[in-house]
Amino acid sequence: MIRSTASSGSSQQQGIAAIVGVGPKLGRSIAGKFAHEGYTVAILARDLGRLSRLAEEIASEEKAQVFAIRIDCSDSKSVRDAFETVLSLGFVEVLVYNANYQPPNPTSFQSLPLETFQNSLAVSTVGAFHCAQQVIPSMVERGKGTILFTGCSASLNGIAGYSQLCCGKFALRGLAQCLAREFQPQGVHIAHVIIDGVVGLPRRKSLIVAERSGGGEDGTLDPDALAQTYWQLHVQDKNAWTQEMDLRNSSSTFRFF
């Protein structure tokens, strides 16, 4: 575990926000948003070196405590070990499961290795199962908590060449629905967020890149805007909880994956 901290001079009021699957786009923006709102944030991913740099950036920008913790979501022991560290920090009030296993190119079913198919299921769904099991008991005990699962258009539609992604994301959606029906009556808000598009750089960074290159809007989704929606789901009144939300760029005319 690597800790990055920048004191804001205020005492911690909230619990821990654990963000699983943090890269430089959506995961980083979600972590930054919860840090900005006063949470101590644990960010988890496989690459601890990159993760520690992101933790330092977030801590510096938001004047927050950010912990970088390595996790391999395809390995149940790694998940247990990682969350033993997370839970040692305090009560996990928010879990965002953003991990994804997606090869860069489509693969015909006949050429798809079994290992690739199994790894996608392990990361997309089995890892989510393990992570949720680590935090739900204390959420139920306290009668509060939020679990947000990140899906995509492949959560809803089968896509030729992406059997591994679709099956993993279909199963994650089913898990989210089952957990919502079981635990929302006990005070735990569980929602599934469908990202219908390609996530780009935050607008504040992409504008700089566009200015340098002479480019303009590229139709991608702004991760900072998405992160704001994740925050809104967390703070929703329990009398009007969302179980599933579909997000896309206003200029989108078809589904991405």
PDB file of N, CA, C and O in Angstrom, residues 132-202:
ATOM      1  N   ALA A 132     -17.665  -7.041  -3.527  1.00  0.00           N
ATOM      2  CA  ALA A 132     -18.921  -6.739  -2.841  1.00  0.00           C
ATOM      3  C   ALA A 132     -19.037  -7.527  -1.543  1.00  0.00           C
ATOM      4  O   ALA A 132     -19.503  -6.996  -0.517  1.00  0.00           O
ATOM      5  N   GLN A 133     -18.610  -8.774  -1.557  1.00  0.00           N
ATOM      6  CA  GLN A 133     -18.682  -9.584  -0.337  1.00  0.00           C
ATOM      7  C   GLN A 133     -17.815  -9.018   0.784  1.00  0.00           C
ATOM      8  O   GLN A 133     -18.121  -9.211   1.964  1.00  0.00           O
ATOM      9  N   GLN A 134     -16.763  -8.315   0.424  1.00  0.00           N
ATOM     10  CA  GLN A 134     -15.872  -7.750   1.439  1.00  0.00           C
ATOM     11  C   GLN A 134     -16.514  -6.578   2.180  1.00  0.00           C
ATOM     12  O   GLN A 134     -16.213  -6.351   3.355  1.00  0.00           O
ATOM     13  N   VAL A 135     -17.389  -5.831   1.520  1.00  0.00           N
ATOM     14  CA  VAL A 135     -17.881  -4.589   2.122  1.00  0.00           C
ATOM     15  C   VAL A 135     -19.345  -4.631   2.551  1.00  0.00           C
ATOM     16  O   VAL A 135     -19.773  -3.833   3.395  1.00  0.00           O
ATOM     17  N   ILE A 136     -20.134  -5.530   1.987  1.00  0.00           N
ATOM     18  CA  ILE A 136     -21.557  -5.545   2.300  1.00  0.00           C
ATOM     19  C   ILE A 136     -21.857  -5.807   3.773  1.00  0.00           C
ATOM     20  O   ILE A 136     -22.754  -5.159   4.342  1.00  0.00           O
ATOM     21  N   PRO A 137     -21.163  -6.731   4.451  1.00  0.00           N
ATOM     22  CA  PRO A 137     -21.518  -6.986   5.854  1.00  0.00           C
ATOM     23  C   PRO A 137     -21.508  -5.735   6.728  1.00  0.00           C
ATOM     24  O   PRO A 137     -22.450  -5.497   7.496  1.00  0.00           O
ATOM     25  N   SER A 138     -20.471  -4.902   6.619  1.00  0.00           N
ATOM     26  CA  SER A 138     -20.406  -3.706   7.458  1.00  0.00           C
ATOM     27  C   SER A 138     -21.417  -2.660   6.996  1.00  0.00           C
ATOM     28  O   SER A 138     -21.935  -1.884   7.810  1.00  0.00           O
ATOM     29  N   MET A 139     -21.725  -2.615   5.692  1.00  0.00           N
ATOM     30  CA  MET A 139     -22.747  -1.687   5.206  1.00  0.00           C
ATOM     31  C   MET A 139     -24.112  -2.060   5.784  1.00  0.00           C
ATOM     32  O   MET A 139     -24.875  -1.200   6.236  1.00  0.00           O
ATOM     33  N   VAL A 140     -24.434  -3.352   5.770  1.00  0.00           N
ATOM     34  CA  VAL A 140     -25.703  -3.813   6.319  1.00  0.00           C
ATOM     35  C   VAL A 140     -25.764  -3.541   7.818  1.00  0.00           C
ATOM     36  O   VAL A 140     -26.787  -3.089   8.345  1.00  0.00           O
ATOM     37  N   GLU A 141     -24.660  -3.780   8.494  1.00  0.00           N
ATOM     38  CA  GLU A 141     -24.614  -3.541   9.941  1.00  0.00           C
ATOM     39  C   GLU A 141     -24.886  -2.080  10.273  1.00  0.00           C
ATOM     40  O   GLU A 141     -25.592  -1.765  11.238  1.00  0.00           O
ATOM     41  N   ARG A 142     -24.370  -1.172   9.459  1.00  0.00           N
ATOM     42  CA  ARG A 142     -24.546   0.261   9.689  1.00  0.00           C
ATOM     43  C   ARG A 142     -25.801   0.811   9.025  1.00  0.00           C
ATOM     44  O   ARG A 142     -26.186   1.963   9.271  1.00  0.00           O
ATOM     45  N   GLY A 143     -26.411   0.014   8.168  1.00  0.00           N
ATOM     46  CA  GLY A 143     -27.626   0.464   7.496  1.00  0.00           C
ATOM     47  C   GLY A 143     -27.387   1.533   6.465  1.00  0.00           C
ATOM     48  O   GLY A 143     -28.298   2.306   6.122  1.00  0.00           O
ATOM     49  N   LYS A 144     -26.181   1.597   5.888  1.00  0.00           N
ATOM     50  CA  LYS A 144     -25.894   2.562   4.835  1.00  0.00           C
ATOM     51  C   LYS A 144     -24.693   2.108   4.025  1.00  0.00           C
ATOM     52  O   LYS A 144     -23.878   1.307   4.477  1.00  0.00           O
ATOM     53  N   GLY A 145     -24.615   2.657   2.829  1.00  0.00           N
ATOM     54  CA  GLY A 145     -23.500   2.334   1.939  1.00  0.00           C
ATOM     55  C   GLY A 145     -23.952   2.387   0.495  1.00  0.00           C
ATOM     56  O   GLY A 145     -25.152   2.335   0.192  1.00  0.00           O
ATOM     57  N   THR A 146     -22.989   2.503  -0.401  1.00  0.00           N
ATOM     58  CA  THR A 146     -23.280   2.579  -1.840  1.00  0.00           C
ATOM     59  C   THR A 146     -22.311   1.679  -2.587  1.00  0.00           C
ATOM     60  O   THR A 146     -21.099   1.714  -2.344  1.00  0.00           O
ATOM     61  N   ILE A 147     -22.849   0.880  -3.504  1.00  0.00           N
ATOM     62  CA  ILE A 147     -22.023   0.069  -4.401  1.00  0.00           C
ATOM     63  C   ILE A 147     -22.447   0.390  -5.827  1.00  0.00           C
ATOM     64  O   ILE A 147     -23.623   0.243  -6.180  1.00  0.00           O
ATOM     65  N   LEU A 148     -21.498   0.843  -6.629  1.00  0.00           N
ATOM     66  CA  LEU A 148     -21.762   1.216  -8.016  1.00  0.00           C
ATOM     67  C   LEU A 148     -20.912   0.353  -8.942  1.00  0.00           C
ATOM     68  O   LEU A 148     -19.688   0.307  -8.816  1.00  0.00           O
ATOM     69  N   PHE A 149     -21.566  -0.331  -9.863  1.00  0.00           N
ATOM     70  CA  PHE A 149     -20.888  -1.193 -10.837  1.00  0.00           C
ATOM     71  C   PHE A 149     -20.880  -0.501 -12.197  1.00  0.00           C
ATOM     72  O   PHE A 149     -21.914  -0.027 -12.663  1.00  0.00           O
ATOM     73  N   THR A 150     -19.724  -0.497 -12.837  1.00  0.00           N
ATOM     74  CA  THR A 150     -19.614   0.106 -14.168  1.00  0.00           C
ATOM     75  C   THR A 150     -19.828  -0.936 -15.249  1.00  0.00           C
ATOM     76  O   THR A 150     -19.090  -1.923 -15.338  1.00  0.00           O
ATOM     77  N   GLY A 151     -20.846  -0.709 -16.081  1.00  0.00           N
ATOM     78  CA  GLY A 151     -21.086  -1.553 -17.235  1.00  0.00           C
ATOM     79  C   GLY A 151     -20.865  -0.768 -18.513  1.00  0.00           C
ATOM     80  O   GLY A 151     -20.310   0.343 -18.509  1.00  0.00           O
ATOM     81  N   CYS A 152     -21.284  -1.332 -19.626  1.00  0.00           N
ATOM     82  CA  CYS A 152     -21.146  -0.660 -20.924  1.00  0.00           C
ATOM     83  C   CYS A 152     -22.252  -1.173 -21.839  1.00  0.00           C
ATOM     84  O   CYS A 152     -23.118  -1.944 -21.411  1.00  0.00           O
ATOM     85  N   SER A 153     -22.244  -0.759 -23.085  1.00  0.00           N
ATOM     86  CA  SER A 153     -23.292  -1.197 -24.007  1.00  0.00           C
ATOM     87  C   SER A 153     -23.301  -2.712 -24.170  1.00  0.00           C
ATOM     88  O   SER A 153     -24.338  -3.309 -24.467  1.00  0.00           O
ATOM     89  N   ALA A 154     -22.145  -3.341 -23.957  1.00  0.00           N
ATOM     90  CA  ALA A 154     -22.063  -4.799 -24.030  1.00  0.00           C
ATOM     91  C   ALA A 154     -22.787  -5.467 -22.872  1.00  0.00           C
ATOM     92  O   ALA A 154     -22.962  -6.686 -22.876  1.00  0.00           O
ATOM     93  N   SER A 155     -23.230  -4.687 -21.887  1.00  0.00           N
ATOM     94  CA  SER A 155     -24.059  -5.233 -20.811  1.00  0.00           C
ATOM     95  C   SER A 155     -25.461  -5.551 -21.304  1.00  0.00           C
ATOM     96  O   SER A 155     -26.193  -6.310 -20.667  1.00  0.00           O
ATOM     97  N   LEU A 156     -25.842  -4.956 -22.436  1.00  0.00           N
ATOM     98  CA  LEU A 156     -27.209  -5.064 -22.937  1.00  0.00           C
ATOM     99  C   LEU A 156     -27.311  -5.783 -24.268  1.00  0.00           C
ATOM    100  O   LEU A 156     -28.350  -6.367 -24.581  1.00  0.00           O
ATOM    101  N   ASN A 157     -26.257  -5.722 -25.083  1.00  0.00           N
ATOM    102  CA  ASN A 157     -26.331  -6.223 -26.458  1.00  0.00           C
ATOM    103  C   ASN A 157     -25.155  -7.143 -26.757  1.00  0.00           C
ATOM    104  O   ASN A 157     -23.995  -6.792 -26.487  1.00  0.00           O
ATOM    105  N   GLY A 158     -25.453  -8.295 -27.343  1.00  0.00           N
ATOM    106  CA  GLY A 158     -24.374  -9.146 -27.825  1.00  0.00           C
ATOM    107  C   GLY A 158     -23.715  -8.520 -29.038  1.00  0.00           C
ATOM    108  O   GLY A 158     -24.392  -7.943 -29.896  1.00  0.00           O
ATOM    109  N   ILE A 159     -22.379  -8.594 -29.097  1.00  0.00           N
ATOM    110  CA  ILE A 159     -21.630  -7.964 -30.183  1.00  0.00           C
ATOM    111  C   ILE A 159     -20.700  -9.002 -30.807  1.00  0.00           C
ATOM    112  O   ILE A 159     -19.921  -9.653 -30.092  1.00  0.00           O
ATOM    113  N   ALA A 160     -20.776  -9.187 -32.092  1.00  0.00           N
ATOM    114  CA  ALA A 160     -19.925 -10.153 -32.782  1.00  0.00           C
ATOM    115  C   ALA A 160     -18.455  -9.861 -32.512  1.00  0.00           C
ATOM    116  O   ALA A 160     -18.012  -8.719 -32.626  1.00  0.00           O
ATOM    117  N   GLY A 161     -17.729 -10.875 -32.136  1.00  0.00           N
ATOM    118  CA  GLY A 161     -16.298 -10.727 -31.878  1.00  0.00           C
ATOM    119  C   GLY A 161     -15.966 -10.350 -30.451  1.00  0.00           C
ATOM    120  O   GLY A 161     -14.789 -10.261 -30.095  1.00  0.00           O
ATOM    121  N   TYR A 162     -16.986 -10.119 -29.619  1.00  0.00           N
ATOM    122  CA  TYR A 162     -16.739  -9.708 -28.231  1.00  0.00           C
ATOM    123  C   TYR A 162     -17.507 -10.582 -27.244  1.00  0.00           C
ATOM    124  O   TYR A 162     -18.082 -10.098 -26.272  1.00  0.00           O
ATOM    125  N   SER A 163     -17.493 -11.876 -27.485  1.00  0.00           N
ATOM    126  CA  SER A 163     -18.203 -12.803 -26.598  1.00  0.00           C
ATOM    127  C   SER A 163     -17.717 -12.692 -25.164  1.00  0.00           C
ATOM    128  O   SER A 163     -18.506 -12.708 -24.214  1.00  0.00           O
ATOM    129  N   GLN A 164     -16.401 -12.577 -25.001  1.00  0.00           N
ATOM    130  CA  GLN A 164     -15.843 -12.541 -23.651  1.00  0.00           C
ATOM    131  C   GLN A 164     -16.302 -11.302 -22.891  1.00  0.00           C
ATOM    132  O   GLN A 164     -16.675 -11.372 -21.714  1.00  0.00           O
ATOM    133  N   LEU A 165     -16.298 -10.150 -23.552  1.00  0.00           N
ATOM    134  CA  LEU A 165     -16.713  -8.905 -22.906  1.00  0.00           C
ATOM    135  C   LEU A 165     -18.199  -8.934 -22.592  1.00  0.00           C
ATOM    136  O   LEU A 165     -18.620  -8.600 -21.473  1.00  0.00           O
ATOM    137  N   CYS A 166     -19.018  -9.327 -23.574  1.00  0.00           N
ATOM    138  CA  CYS A 166     -20.469  -9.309 -23.387  1.00  0.00           C
ATOM    139  C   CYS A 166     -20.902 -10.257 -22.275  1.00  0.00           C
ATOM    140  O   CYS A 166     -21.743  -9.893 -21.436  1.00  0.00           O
ATOM    141  N   CYS A 167     -20.361 -11.459 -22.258  1.00  0.00           N
ATOM    142  CA  CYS A 167     -20.768 -12.415 -21.228  1.00  0.00           C
ATOM    143  C   CYS A 167     -20.378 -11.921 -19.838  1.00  0.00           C
ATOM    144  O   CYS A 167     -21.151 -12.048 -18.882  1.00  0.00           O
ATOM    145  N   GLY A 168     -19.200 -11.343 -19.706  1.00  0.00           N
ATOM    146  CA  GLY A 168     -18.783 -10.805 -18.419  1.00  0.00           C
ATOM    147  C   GLY A 168     -19.664  -9.654 -17.974  1.00  0.00           C
ATOM    148  O   GLY A 168     -20.072  -9.577 -16.805  1.00  0.00           O
ATOM    149  N   LYS A 169     -19.996  -8.754 -18.905  1.00  0.00           N
ATOM    150  CA  LYS A 169     -20.802  -7.579 -18.557  1.00  0.00           C
ATOM    151  C   LYS A 169     -22.278  -7.927 -18.370  1.00  0.00           C
ATOM    152  O   LYS A 169     -22.959  -7.317 -17.536  1.00  0.00           O
ATOM    153  N   PHE A 170     -22.795  -8.891 -19.146  1.00  0.00           N
ATOM    154  CA  PHE A 170     -24.160  -9.370 -18.892  1.00  0.00           C
ATOM    155  C   PHE A 170     -24.268  -9.905 -17.470  1.00  0.00           C
ATOM    156  O   PHE A 170     -25.239  -9.628 -16.751  1.00  0.00           O
ATOM    157  N   ALA A 171     -23.294 -10.701 -17.057  1.00  0.00           N
ATOM    158  CA  ALA A 171     -23.326 -11.309 -15.727  1.00  0.00           C
ATOM    159  C   ALA A 171     -23.194 -10.255 -14.633  1.00  0.00           C
ATOM    160  O   ALA A 171     -23.839 -10.353 -13.581  1.00  0.00           O
ATOM    161  N   LEU A 172     -22.370  -9.240 -14.871  1.00  0.00           N
ATOM    162  CA  LEU A 172     -22.228  -8.160 -13.885  1.00  0.00           C
ATOM    163  C   LEU A 172     -23.555  -7.440 -13.692  1.00  0.00           C
ATOM    164  O   LEU A 172     -23.937  -7.113 -12.556  1.00  0.00           O
ATOM    165  N   ARG A 173     -24.267  -7.207 -14.781  1.00  0.00           N
ATOM    166  CA  ARG A 173     -25.570  -6.550 -14.679  1.00  0.00           C
ATOM    167  C   ARG A 173     -26.537  -7.398 -13.852  1.00  0.00           C
ATOM    168  O   ARG A 173     -27.284  -6.888 -13.014  1.00  0.00           O
ATOM    169  N   GLY A 174     -26.528  -8.703 -14.079  1.00  0.00           N
ATOM    170  CA  GLY A 174     -27.382  -9.587 -13.303  1.00  0.00           C
ATOM    171  C   GLY A 174     -27.025  -9.571 -11.830  1.00  0.00           C
ATOM    172  O   GLY A 174     -27.911  -9.560 -10.958  1.00  0.00           O
ATOM    173  N   LEU A 175     -25.726  -9.552 -11.534  1.00  0.00           N
ATOM    174  CA  LEU A 175     -25.281  -9.487 -10.143  1.00  0.00           C
ATOM    175  C   LEU A 175     -25.768  -8.206  -9.488  1.00  0.00           C
ATOM    176  O   LEU A 175     -26.263  -8.227  -8.350  1.00  0.00           O
ATOM    177  N   ALA A 176     -25.656  -7.092 -10.201  1.00  0.00           N
ATOM    178  CA  ALA A 176     -26.097  -5.808  -9.650  1.00  0.00           C
ATOM    179  C   ALA A 176     -27.586  -5.835  -9.328  1.00  0.00           C
ATOM    180  O   ALA A 176     -28.022  -5.350  -8.270  1.00  0.00           O
ATOM    181  N   GLN A 177     -28.386  -6.402 -10.214  1.00  0.00           N
ATOM    182  CA  GLN A 177     -29.824  -6.455  -9.973  1.00  0.00           C
ATOM    183  C   GLN A 177     -30.160  -7.341  -8.773  1.00  0.00           C
ATOM    184  O   GLN A 177     -31.009  -6.990  -7.944  1.00  0.00           O
ATOM    185  N   CYS A 178     -29.490  -8.488  -8.669  1.00  0.00           N
ATOM    186  CA  CYS A 178     -29.745  -9.392  -7.538  1.00  0.00           C
ATOM    187  C   CYS A 178     -29.368  -8.736  -6.214  1.00  0.00           C
ATOM    188  O   CYS A 178     -30.124  -8.813  -5.229  1.00  0.00           O
ATOM    189  N   LEU A 179     -28.204  -8.097  -6.171  1.00  0.00           N
ATOM    190  CA  LEU A 179     -27.757  -7.472  -4.928  1.00  0.00           C
ATOM    191  C   LEU A 179     -28.661  -6.305  -4.547  1.00  0.00           C
ATOM    192  O   LEU A 179     -28.931  -6.078  -3.361  1.00  0.00           O
ATOM    193  N   ALA A 180     -29.126  -5.557  -5.545  1.00  0.00           N
ATOM    194  CA  ALA A 180     -30.020  -4.432  -5.257  1.00  0.00           C
ATOM    195  C   ALA A 180     -31.297  -4.923  -4.586  1.00  0.00           C
ATOM    196  O   ALA A 180     -31.765  -4.345  -3.590  1.00  0.00           O
ATOM    197  N   ARG A 181     -31.867  -5.983  -5.103  1.00  0.00           N
ATOM    198  CA  ARG A 181     -33.119  -6.482  -4.540  1.00  0.00           C
ATOM    199  C   ARG A 181     -32.912  -7.084  -3.145  1.00  0.00           C
ATOM    200  O   ARG A 181     -33.821  -7.047  -2.304  1.00  0.00           O
ATOM    201  N   GLU A 182     -31.737  -7.616  -2.898  1.00  0.00           N
ATOM    202  CA  GLU A 182     -31.481  -8.223  -1.590  1.00  0.00           C
ATOM    203  C   GLU A 182     -31.095  -7.208  -0.531  1.00  0.00           C
ATOM    204  O   GLU A 182     -31.537  -7.302   0.620  1.00  0.00           O
ATOM    205  N   PHE A 183     -30.284  -6.203  -0.910  1.00  0.00           N
ATOM    206  CA  PHE A 183     -29.678  -5.350   0.114  1.00  0.00           C
ATOM    207  C   PHE A 183     -30.196  -3.920   0.160  1.00  0.00           C
ATOM    208  O   PHE A 183     -29.962  -3.221   1.147  1.00  0.00           O
ATOM    209  N   GLN A 184     -30.875  -3.449  -0.882  1.00  0.00           N
ATOM    210  CA  GLN A 184     -31.416  -2.089  -0.785  1.00  0.00           C
ATOM    211  C   GLN A 184     -32.425  -1.943   0.349  1.00  0.00           C
ATOM    212  O   GLN A 184     -32.438  -0.912   1.022  1.00  0.00           O
ATOM    213  N   PRO A 185     -33.255  -2.960   0.644  1.00  0.00           N
ATOM    214  CA  PRO A 185     -34.142  -2.829   1.800  1.00  0.00           C
ATOM    215  C   PRO A 185     -33.393  -2.718   3.127  1.00  0.00           C
ATOM    216  O   PRO A 185     -33.972  -2.308   4.136  1.00  0.00           O
ATOM    217  N   GLN A 186     -32.103  -3.055   3.122  1.00  0.00           N
ATOM    218  CA  GLN A 186     -31.290  -2.973   4.330  1.00  0.00           C
ATOM    219  C   GLN A 186     -30.410  -1.713   4.351  1.00  0.00           C
ATOM    220  O   GLN A 186     -29.508  -1.605   5.170  1.00  0.00           O
ATOM    221  N   GLY A 187     -30.694  -0.793   3.437  1.00  0.00           N
ATOM    222  CA  GLY A 187     -30.020   0.496   3.465  1.00  0.00           C
ATOM    223  C   GLY A 187     -28.825   0.638   2.558  1.00  0.00           C
ATOM    224  O   GLY A 187     -28.129   1.659   2.604  1.00  0.00           O
ATOM    225  N   VAL A 188     -28.550  -0.372   1.725  1.00  0.00           N
ATOM    226  CA  VAL A 188     -27.384  -0.320   0.834  1.00  0.00           C
ATOM    227  C   VAL A 188     -27.853  -0.031  -0.589  1.00  0.00           C
ATOM    228  O   VAL A 188     -28.614  -0.800  -1.181  1.00  0.00           O
ATOM    229  N   HIS A 189     -27.416   1.109  -1.126  1.00  0.00           N
ATOM    230  CA  HIS A 189     -27.794   1.507  -2.492  1.00  0.00           C
ATOM    231  C   HIS A 189     -26.853   0.838  -3.479  1.00  0.00           C
ATOM    232  O   HIS A 189     -25.639   1.051  -3.439  1.00  0.00           O
ATOM    233  N   ILE A 190     -27.410   0.045  -4.377  1.00  0.00           N
ATOM    234  CA  ILE A 190     -26.612  -0.666  -5.378  1.00  0.00           C
ATOM    235  C   ILE A 190     -27.133  -0.300  -6.756  1.00  0.00           C
ATOM    236  O   ILE A 190     -28.326  -0.447  -7.046  1.00  0.00           O
ATOM    237  N   ALA A 191     -26.250   0.192  -7.609  1.00  0.00           N
ATOM    238  CA  ALA A 191     -26.654   0.651  -8.936  1.00  0.00           C
ATOM    239  C   ALA A 191     -25.664   0.188  -9.991  1.00  0.00           C
ATOM    240  O   ALA A 191     -24.473  -0.021  -9.714  1.00  0.00           O
ATOM    241  N   HIS A 192     -26.165   0.058 -11.207  1.00  0.00           N
ATOM    242  CA  HIS A 192     -25.372  -0.353 -12.365  1.00  0.00           C
ATOM    243  C   HIS A 192     -25.366   0.803 -13.355  1.00  0.00           C
ATOM    244  O   HIS A 192     -26.424   1.300 -13.734  1.00  0.00           O
ATOM    245  N   VAL A 193     -24.167   1.243 -13.757  1.00  0.00           N
ATOM    246  CA  VAL A 193     -24.028   2.397 -14.638  1.00  0.00           C
ATOM    247  C   VAL A 193     -23.535   1.916 -16.003  1.00  0.00           C
ATOM    248  O   VAL A 193     -22.438   1.361 -16.110  1.00  0.00           O
ATOM    249  N   ILE A 194     -24.358   2.131 -17.030  1.00  0.00           N
ATOM    250  CA  ILE A 194     -23.989   1.725 -18.384  1.00  0.00           C
ATOM    251  C   ILE A 194     -23.327   2.904 -19.087  1.00  0.00           C
ATOM    252  O   ILE A 194     -23.952   3.944 -19.301  1.00  0.00           O
ATOM    253  N   ILE A 195     -22.056   2.743 -19.430  1.00  0.00           N
ATOM    254  CA  ILE A 195     -21.320   3.780 -20.160  1.00  0.00           C
ATOM    255  C   ILE A 195     -21.468   3.477 -21.650  1.00  0.00           C
ATOM    256  O   ILE A 195     -20.844   2.568 -22.187  1.00  0.00           O
ATOM    257  N   ASP A 196     -22.309   4.235 -22.318  1.00  0.00           N
ATOM    258  CA  ASP A 196     -22.620   3.995 -23.723  1.00  0.00           C
ATOM    259  C   ASP A 196     -21.795   4.942 -24.585  1.00  0.00           C
ATOM    260  O   ASP A 196     -22.278   5.942 -25.106  1.00  0.00           O
ATOM    261  N   GLY A 197     -20.517   4.621 -24.711  1.00  0.00           N
ATOM    262  CA  GLY A 197     -19.628   5.467 -25.492  1.00  0.00           C
ATOM    263  C   GLY A 197     -18.183   5.237 -25.119  1.00  0.00           C
ATOM    264  O   GLY A 197     -17.866   4.434 -24.246  1.00  0.00           O
ATOM    265  N   VAL A 198     -17.312   5.951 -25.759  1.00  0.00           N
ATOM    266  CA  VAL A 198     -15.877   5.876 -25.504  1.00  0.00           C
ATOM    267  C   VAL A 198     -15.483   6.980 -24.530  1.00  0.00           C
ATOM    268  O   VAL A 198     -15.793   8.153 -24.757  1.00  0.00           O
ATOM    269  N   VAL A 199     -14.847   6.614 -23.444  1.00  0.00           N
ATOM    270  CA  VAL A 199     -14.423   7.595 -22.447  1.00  0.00           C
ATOM    271  C   VAL A 199     -13.100   8.208 -22.893  1.00  0.00           C
ATOM    272  O   VAL A 199     -12.126   7.498 -23.169  1.00  0.00           O
ATOM    273  N   GLY A 200     -13.079   9.525 -22.965  1.00  0.00           N
ATOM    274  CA  GLY A 200     -11.866  10.220 -23.375  1.00  0.00           C
ATOM    275  C   GLY A 200     -11.154  10.850 -22.205  1.00  0.00           C
ATOM    276  O   GLY A 200     -11.324  10.452 -21.053  1.00  0.00           O
ATOM    277  N   LEU A 201     -10.347  11.849 -22.495  1.00  0.00           N
ATOM    278  CA  LEU A 201      -9.691  12.620 -21.446  1.00  0.00           C
ATOM    279  C   LEU A 201     -10.690  13.562 -20.796  1.00  0.00           C
ATOM    280  O   LEU A 201     -11.689  13.941 -21.419  1.00  0.00           O
ATOM    281  N   PRO A 202     -10.460  13.952 -19.541  1.00  0.00           N
ATOM    282  CA  PRO A 202     -11.312  14.993 -18.954  1.00  0.00           C
ATOM    283  C   PRO A 202     -11.312  16.229 -19.845  1.00  0.00           C
ATOM    284  O   PRO A 202     -10.298  16.559 -20.464  1.00  0.00           O
TER     285      PRO A 202
END
